[in-house]
Short mmCIF file of C-alpha atoms in Angstrom, two decimals:
data_model
loop_
_atom_site.label_atom_id
_atom_site.label_comp_id
_atom_site.label_asym_id
_atom_site.label_seq_id
_atom_site.Cartn_x
_atom_site.Cartn_y
_atom_site.Cartn_z
CA MET A 1 139.19 98.52 176.51
CA SER A 2 142.90 98.92 176.38
CA ARG A 3 144.75 98.06 173.05
CA PRO A 4 148.21 96.83 172.34
CA SER A 5 150.83 99.41 171.26
CA ALA A 6 151.85 97.59 167.90
CA PRO A 7 151.85 99.89 165.01
CA TYR A 8 149.11 100.08 162.29
CA PHE A 9 149.97 99.72 158.57
CA VAL A 10 148.09 100.89 155.47
CA LEU A 11 146.66 97.91 153.55
CA ALA A 12 147.23 98.70 149.88
CA LEU A 13 149.25 96.53 147.61
CA VAL A 14 152.06 98.09 145.63
CA LEU A 15 152.34 98.63 141.72
CA VAL A 16 155.22 99.98 139.96
CA THR A 17 154.39 101.71 136.58
CA THR A 18 155.26 104.18 133.90
CA ALA A 19 152.16 106.10 134.30
CA CYS A 20 152.42 109.78 135.22
CA GLY A 21 156.29 109.39 135.33
CA SER A 22 157.82 106.40 137.09
CA ALA A 23 156.30 105.99 140.30
CA GLU A 24 157.32 103.30 143.01
CA ARG A 25 155.73 102.88 146.56
CA THR A 26 157.28 101.02 149.38
CA ASP A 27 156.56 97.40 149.43
CA GLY A 28 155.01 95.49 152.38
CA ALA A 29 153.64 92.25 153.65
CA ARG A 30 151.15 91.03 150.85
CA THR A 31 148.07 89.34 152.46
CA SER A 32 144.23 89.56 152.11
CA ILE A 33 140.97 88.69 153.76
CA LEU A 34 142.60 85.72 155.38
CA GLY A 35 141.04 82.37 154.28
CA GLY A 36 138.18 84.11 152.56
CA GLU A 37 135.91 82.53 150.06
CA PRO A 38 135.66 83.49 146.45
CA ALA A 39 132.68 86.07 146.09
CA PRO A 40 131.89 86.10 142.36
CA ASP A 41 128.39 87.44 142.92
CA ALA A 42 129.36 90.43 145.11
CA SER A 43 129.59 92.45 141.98
CA ALA A 44 129.34 95.75 143.69
CA VAL A 45 132.72 95.33 145.25
CA VAL A 46 135.32 96.40 142.73
CA ALA A 47 139.08 96.45 142.34
CA VAL A 48 140.73 99.73 142.32
CA VAL A 49 144.01 99.82 140.38
CA ASN A 50 146.22 102.86 140.62
CA PHE A 51 148.81 102.97 137.86
CA ALA A 52 150.70 105.55 139.94
CA GLY A 53 151.25 103.17 142.68
CA GLY A 54 148.62 100.73 144.27
CA GLN A 55 146.05 98.13 144.06
CA CYS A 56 142.97 98.39 146.43
CA SER A 57 139.29 97.65 146.64
CA GLY A 58 136.08 99.69 146.56
CA SER A 59 132.36 99.67 146.84
CA LEU A 60 130.08 100.71 144.04
CA ILE A 61 127.47 102.98 145.85
CA ALA A 62 125.99 104.64 142.71
CA PRO A 63 126.23 103.60 139.04
CA ARG A 64 129.05 106.30 138.74
CA LEU A 65 130.39 106.43 142.36
CA VAL A 66 132.97 104.07 144.10
CA LEU A 67 133.68 104.46 147.76
CA THR A 68 137.36 103.56 148.66
CA ALA A 69 140.24 104.65 150.86
CA ARG A 70 141.98 107.94 150.52
CA HIS A 71 145.48 106.20 150.70
CA CYS A 72 144.49 104.28 147.53
CA VAL A 73 144.66 107.49 145.56
CA ALA A 74 147.19 109.73 147.53
CA ASP A 75 150.61 108.71 148.81
CA THR A 76 151.83 109.66 152.35
CA ALA A 77 154.47 112.34 152.53
CA GLY A 78 157.15 110.11 153.55
CA LYS A 79 155.88 107.16 151.56
CA GLU A 80 155.94 105.11 154.75
CA LEU A 81 153.42 102.23 155.21
CA GLN A 82 153.42 102.51 159.14
CA VAL A 83 150.60 104.87 160.35
CA LEU A 84 151.14 107.03 163.39
CA CYS A 85 148.23 109.38 164.10
CA GLY A 86 149.09 112.88 164.20
CA THR A 87 152.30 112.12 162.14
CA THR A 88 151.48 110.26 158.82
CA LYS A 89 150.09 112.85 156.45
CA PHE A 90 148.83 112.64 152.90
CA GLN A 91 150.27 114.36 149.82
CA PRO A 92 148.05 115.76 147.10
CA PRO A 93 145.99 112.92 145.38
CA ASP A 94 147.22 111.20 142.15
CA SER A 95 145.74 112.14 138.84
CA ALA A 96 142.25 110.66 138.41
CA GLY A 97 143.53 109.38 134.96
CA ALA A 98 145.99 107.00 136.50
CA ILE A 99 143.16 105.12 138.39
CA PHE A 100 140.85 102.56 137.09
CA VAL A 101 138.13 100.46 138.28
CA VAL A 102 137.72 96.64 137.52
CA PRO A 103 134.07 95.55 138.12
CA LEU A 104 134.76 91.74 137.72
CA PRO A 105 135.35 88.83 140.10
CA GLU A 106 139.13 88.87 139.30
CA ILE A 107 141.52 91.45 137.96
CA THR A 108 142.29 90.71 134.22
CA GLU A 109 144.90 91.94 131.81
CA ASP A 110 142.25 93.15 129.29
CA PRO A 111 142.27 96.84 128.89
CA ARG A 112 138.58 96.76 127.97
CA ASP A 113 137.86 95.63 131.65
CA TYR A 114 139.31 98.84 133.06
CA LEU A 115 136.75 101.65 133.71
CA ALA A 116 138.18 105.10 133.69
CA VAL A 117 137.94 107.49 136.65
CA SER A 118 136.94 111.04 135.85
CA GLU A 119 137.36 112.62 139.26
CA ILE A 120 138.44 111.99 142.87
CA ARG A 121 136.11 113.38 145.59
CA MET A 122 136.72 114.26 149.03
CA PRO A 123 135.09 116.45 151.61
CA ASP A 124 136.07 120.27 151.30
CA GLY A 125 138.65 121.42 153.75
CA LEU A 126 139.94 118.05 154.62
CA SER A 127 143.11 117.83 156.69
CA ASP A 128 146.33 116.08 155.32
CA GLU A 129 146.29 113.75 158.40
CA LEU A 130 145.74 110.03 157.39
CA CYS A 131 143.88 108.99 160.62
CA GLY A 132 140.36 110.08 160.45
CA THR A 133 140.35 111.06 156.74
CA ASP A 134 141.09 107.82 154.87
CA VAL A 135 137.89 107.92 152.81
CA ALA A 136 137.54 109.02 149.08
CA LEU A 137 135.10 108.66 146.33
CA LEU A 138 135.80 107.99 142.65
CA ARG A 139 133.49 109.25 140.00
CA LEU A 140 133.41 107.00 136.91
CA GLU A 141 133.40 108.45 133.46
CA GLN A 142 130.60 106.23 132.46
CA PRO A 143 127.99 104.61 134.78
CA LEU A 144 128.15 100.93 135.56
CA LEU A 145 124.42 100.19 134.79
CA ASP A 146 124.45 96.31 135.13
CA VAL A 147 125.42 96.20 138.68
CA THR A 148 123.21 96.80 141.76
CA PRO A 149 125.09 99.35 144.07
CA LEU A 150 125.65 98.74 147.67
CA VAL A 151 123.74 101.00 150.27
CA PRO A 152 125.75 102.86 152.85
CA ARG A 153 124.29 102.67 156.23
CA LEU A 154 124.12 106.30 157.09
CA ASP A 155 121.38 106.44 159.85
CA GLU A 156 122.89 104.16 162.44
CA PRO A 157 126.37 103.96 163.98
CA VAL A 158 128.07 100.66 164.38
CA GLN A 159 127.74 98.83 167.75
CA VAL A 160 130.26 97.01 169.65
CA ASP A 161 130.03 93.15 169.05
CA GLU A 162 128.04 93.83 165.94
CA SER A 163 128.81 91.26 163.14
CA TYR A 164 130.22 92.21 159.89
CA SER A 165 131.66 90.64 156.71
CA ALA A 166 134.55 92.01 154.59
CA ILE A 167 135.17 91.75 150.77
CA GLY A 168 138.35 92.40 148.99
CA PHE A 169 140.94 91.75 146.13
CA GLY A 170 144.22 91.17 148.09
CA ILE A 171 146.55 88.42 148.36
CA ASP A 172 145.43 85.30 150.48
CA GLU A 173 148.41 84.12 152.42
CA SER A 174 146.35 81.26 153.96
CA LEU A 175 146.77 79.42 150.66
CA PRO A 176 150.16 77.86 149.39
CA ASP A 177 150.22 79.67 146.16
CA LYS A 178 149.05 83.10 147.71
CA PRO A 179 146.51 83.90 144.89
CA SER A 180 145.95 87.57 144.24
CA GLY A 181 143.55 89.75 142.34
CA MET A 182 140.40 87.74 143.14
CA ARG A 183 137.33 89.02 144.99
CA LYS A 184 136.99 87.10 148.29
CA ARG A 185 134.63 87.42 151.19
CA GLY A 186 135.25 86.83 154.97
CA GLU A 187 132.34 86.20 157.31
CA GLY A 188 131.75 86.13 161.17
CA TYR A 189 133.84 89.16 162.19
CA GLN A 190 132.79 91.31 165.09
CA VAL A 191 133.18 94.97 165.94
CA SER A 192 135.66 95.32 168.74
CA CYS A 193 135.38 98.94 169.71
CA SER A 194 134.46 102.39 168.10
CA GLY A 195 136.26 105.68 168.49
CA ALA A 196 137.38 107.02 171.95
CA ALA A 197 136.05 103.58 173.47
CA CYS A 198 139.10 101.92 171.83
CA ARG A 199 141.44 103.75 174.20
CA ASP A 200 144.08 104.00 171.27
CA ARG A 201 145.53 107.20 170.04
CA ASP A 202 145.85 105.66 166.65
CA VAL A 203 141.94 105.26 166.41
CA LEU A 204 139.98 108.46 165.72
CA PRO A 205 136.25 109.19 166.77
CA ASN A 206 135.11 108.58 163.27
CA GLU A 207 136.90 105.12 162.97
CA TRP A 208 136.17 101.72 164.36
CA VAL A 209 138.17 98.43 164.92
CA GLY A 210 137.18 94.94 163.91
CA ASN A 211 138.70 91.62 165.04
CA GLY A 212 139.82 90.43 161.65
CA GLY A 213 139.39 90.05 157.92
CA PRO A 214 141.03 92.56 155.64
CA CYS A 215 144.78 92.85 154.78
CA ASN A 216 146.91 94.34 152.12
CA GLY A 217 145.07 94.77 148.79
CA ASP A 218 141.70 95.00 150.75
CA SER A 219 142.19 98.64 151.49
CA GLY A 220 139.06 100.76 150.42
CA GLY A 221 136.95 97.63 150.61
CA PRO A 222 133.71 97.44 152.57
CA ALA A 223 132.63 96.00 155.90
CA LEU A 224 129.00 94.95 155.46
CA ASP A 225 126.48 94.59 158.12
CA ALA A 226 123.89 91.63 158.46
CA ASP A 227 121.72 93.35 155.88
CA GLY A 228 124.58 93.89 153.35
CA ARG A 229 124.92 97.63 153.97
CA VAL A 230 128.25 99.35 154.09
CA ILE A 231 129.23 100.31 157.63
CA GLY A 232 133.01 100.81 157.09
CA VAL A 233 135.80 101.29 154.72
CA VAL A 234 139.14 99.39 155.23
CA SER A 235 141.87 101.75 156.26
CA ARG A 236 144.70 100.02 158.04
CA GLY A 237 145.52 97.02 160.28
CA LYS A 238 148.17 95.50 162.51
CA PRO A 239 150.77 92.87 161.48
CA GLY A 240 149.16 89.49 160.91
CA CYS A 241 145.83 90.78 159.54
CA THR A 242 144.63 91.67 163.01
CA GLU A 243 142.69 94.62 164.46
CA PRO A 244 141.83 96.27 161.13
CA VAL A 245 140.70 99.91 161.41
CA PHE A 246 137.68 100.97 159.29
CA SER A 247 136.60 104.50 158.46
CA ASP A 248 133.12 104.86 159.83
CA VAL A 249 130.39 105.41 157.18
CA ALA A 250 127.53 106.74 159.27
CA SER A 251 129.83 109.75 160.59
CA ARG A 252 130.18 110.83 156.98
CA ALA A 253 126.40 110.92 156.11
CA GLU A 254 126.24 114.56 155.14
CA TRP A 255 129.06 114.38 152.71
CA LEU A 256 128.06 110.97 151.24
CA ASN A 257 124.38 112.05 150.80
CA ALA A 258 125.58 115.22 149.05
CA GLU A 259 127.76 113.35 146.66
CA LEU A 260 125.17 110.63 145.98
CA LEU A 261 122.67 113.32 145.07
CA ALA A 262 125.26 115.03 142.78
CA VAL A 263 125.74 111.92 140.56
CA THR A 264 122.06 110.97 140.43
CA ALA A 265 120.56 114.47 139.87
CA PRO A 266 119.85 115.28 136.19
CA GLU A 267 122.63 117.17 134.45
CA PRO A 268 121.45 120.63 133.20
CA LYS A 269 121.73 121.07 129.51
CA PRO A 270 124.25 123.72 128.45
CA GLU A 271 123.00 127.02 127.12
CA GLY A 272 124.23 129.04 124.18
CA LYS A 273 126.63 126.23 122.86
CA PRO A 274 126.53 125.94 119.11
CA THR A 275 125.62 122.42 117.94
CA GLY A 276 128.47 120.08 117.11
CA GLN A 277 131.10 122.22 118.91
CA ASP A 278 132.55 120.52 122.05
CA GLU A 279 134.80 122.06 124.53
CA ALA A 280 138.48 121.16 124.13
CA PRO A 281 139.73 118.60 126.79
CA ALA A 282 141.69 120.13 129.70
CA GLU A 283 145.50 119.71 129.48
CA THR A 284 147.29 117.63 132.00
CA SER A 285 150.69 116.32 132.88
CA CYS A 286 149.63 112.79 133.18
CA ALA A 287 149.51 110.52 130.14
CA LEU A 288 146.48 108.40 131.41
CA SER A 289 144.46 111.34 132.57
CA ARG A 290 142.25 111.68 129.40
CA THR A 291 141.51 109.60 126.33
CA PRO A 292 144.27 109.82 123.73
CA SER A 293 143.55 111.44 120.40
CA GLY A 294 143.18 107.88 118.92
CA GLY A 295 140.04 107.31 120.98
CA PRO A 296 139.27 104.10 122.66
CA ALA A 297 141.88 102.26 120.75
CA GLY A 298 144.56 104.68 121.83
CA TRP A 299 143.51 104.41 125.53
CA SER A 300 143.54 100.65 125.29
CA SER A 301 147.14 100.73 124.06
CA ILE A 302 148.20 102.74 127.02
CA VAL A 303 146.55 100.45 129.55
CA ALA A 304 147.82 97.39 127.55
CA GLY A 305 151.44 98.88 127.62
CA THR A 306 151.34 99.52 131.33
CA LEU A 307 150.01 95.97 132.19
CA ALA A 308 152.79 94.53 130.09
CA PHE A 309 155.34 96.61 132.10
CA LEU A 310 153.75 95.33 135.24
CA ARG A 311 154.19 91.81 134.20
CA ARG A 312 157.87 92.23 133.85
CA LYS A 313 158.34 93.46 137.45
CA ARG A 314 158.89 90.65 139.90
CA ASN A 315 158.08 92.80 142.88
CA VAL A 316 154.59 93.78 141.65
CA VAL A 317 151.14 92.46 142.26
CA ARG A 318 150.43 89.75 139.61
CA VAL A 319 147.39 90.60 137.42
CA ARG A 320 145.95 87.42 136.28
CA ARG A 321 143.18 86.20 133.90
CA PRO A 322 140.21 84.50 135.23
#
């Protein structure tokens, strides 16, 4: 099928913070799963807050593993929002210490609700091209044990006209007050085309296009099949919340299986390490990349200070209490 030539745009919301230096990313239209309904019970869909520059969504697929979009954790070289395949390229990812996960129905201002990320995981040898590579995994410092993870559908590719639902935390422009930061779900969407069948140079073989649902702030969120399994990760879309492009999950089965095994296998006990002597934490240039010397209280003060800074910025996504 032939597709219109209108440009695609990444679908992350913008934050401005003092974390890891003062970082600001280009603002864009702020919309979300258009007309979606609150989804308080979809607890495995989490908010991803990057204090170096963006708010996204993600799927918990193991107690310590969140599946999201790569552009949620890495800027593009020219900081542009418009995506042109073959031209739009990623910079190196932000510090894992600047990224937090909020596993609640609504993003809050309470630092205790923000779960630290220990590592950003991507396939080895990944190109810096955005198209076809817009997937990343976040390893949490501590497992999220009270939430049942979603299951990625790794053994069956998507089919044209297959139905899907979408869940995310973006701004809903279908409502007068344009609420943001609340988990919402949209139903009744269909797969329009997949890979080369889309006849669009800006859709790669490991991507597929839907007929609606996600918008800004929903980047990294899941498309779920009729059985509730993850079949796609929101990457980008066209103006007006149309023709969202999803990174295909089944085509990444080998990498995802390896990452799932790595976080579920028992950790080997260290040998030859004297009791009571811990290794010194690795040094880093980012203030949020590790717990301050004051322990949890020090970490909380950093998050609280950053959130206070966000509230003073009029062009920033508003973070609200439930």
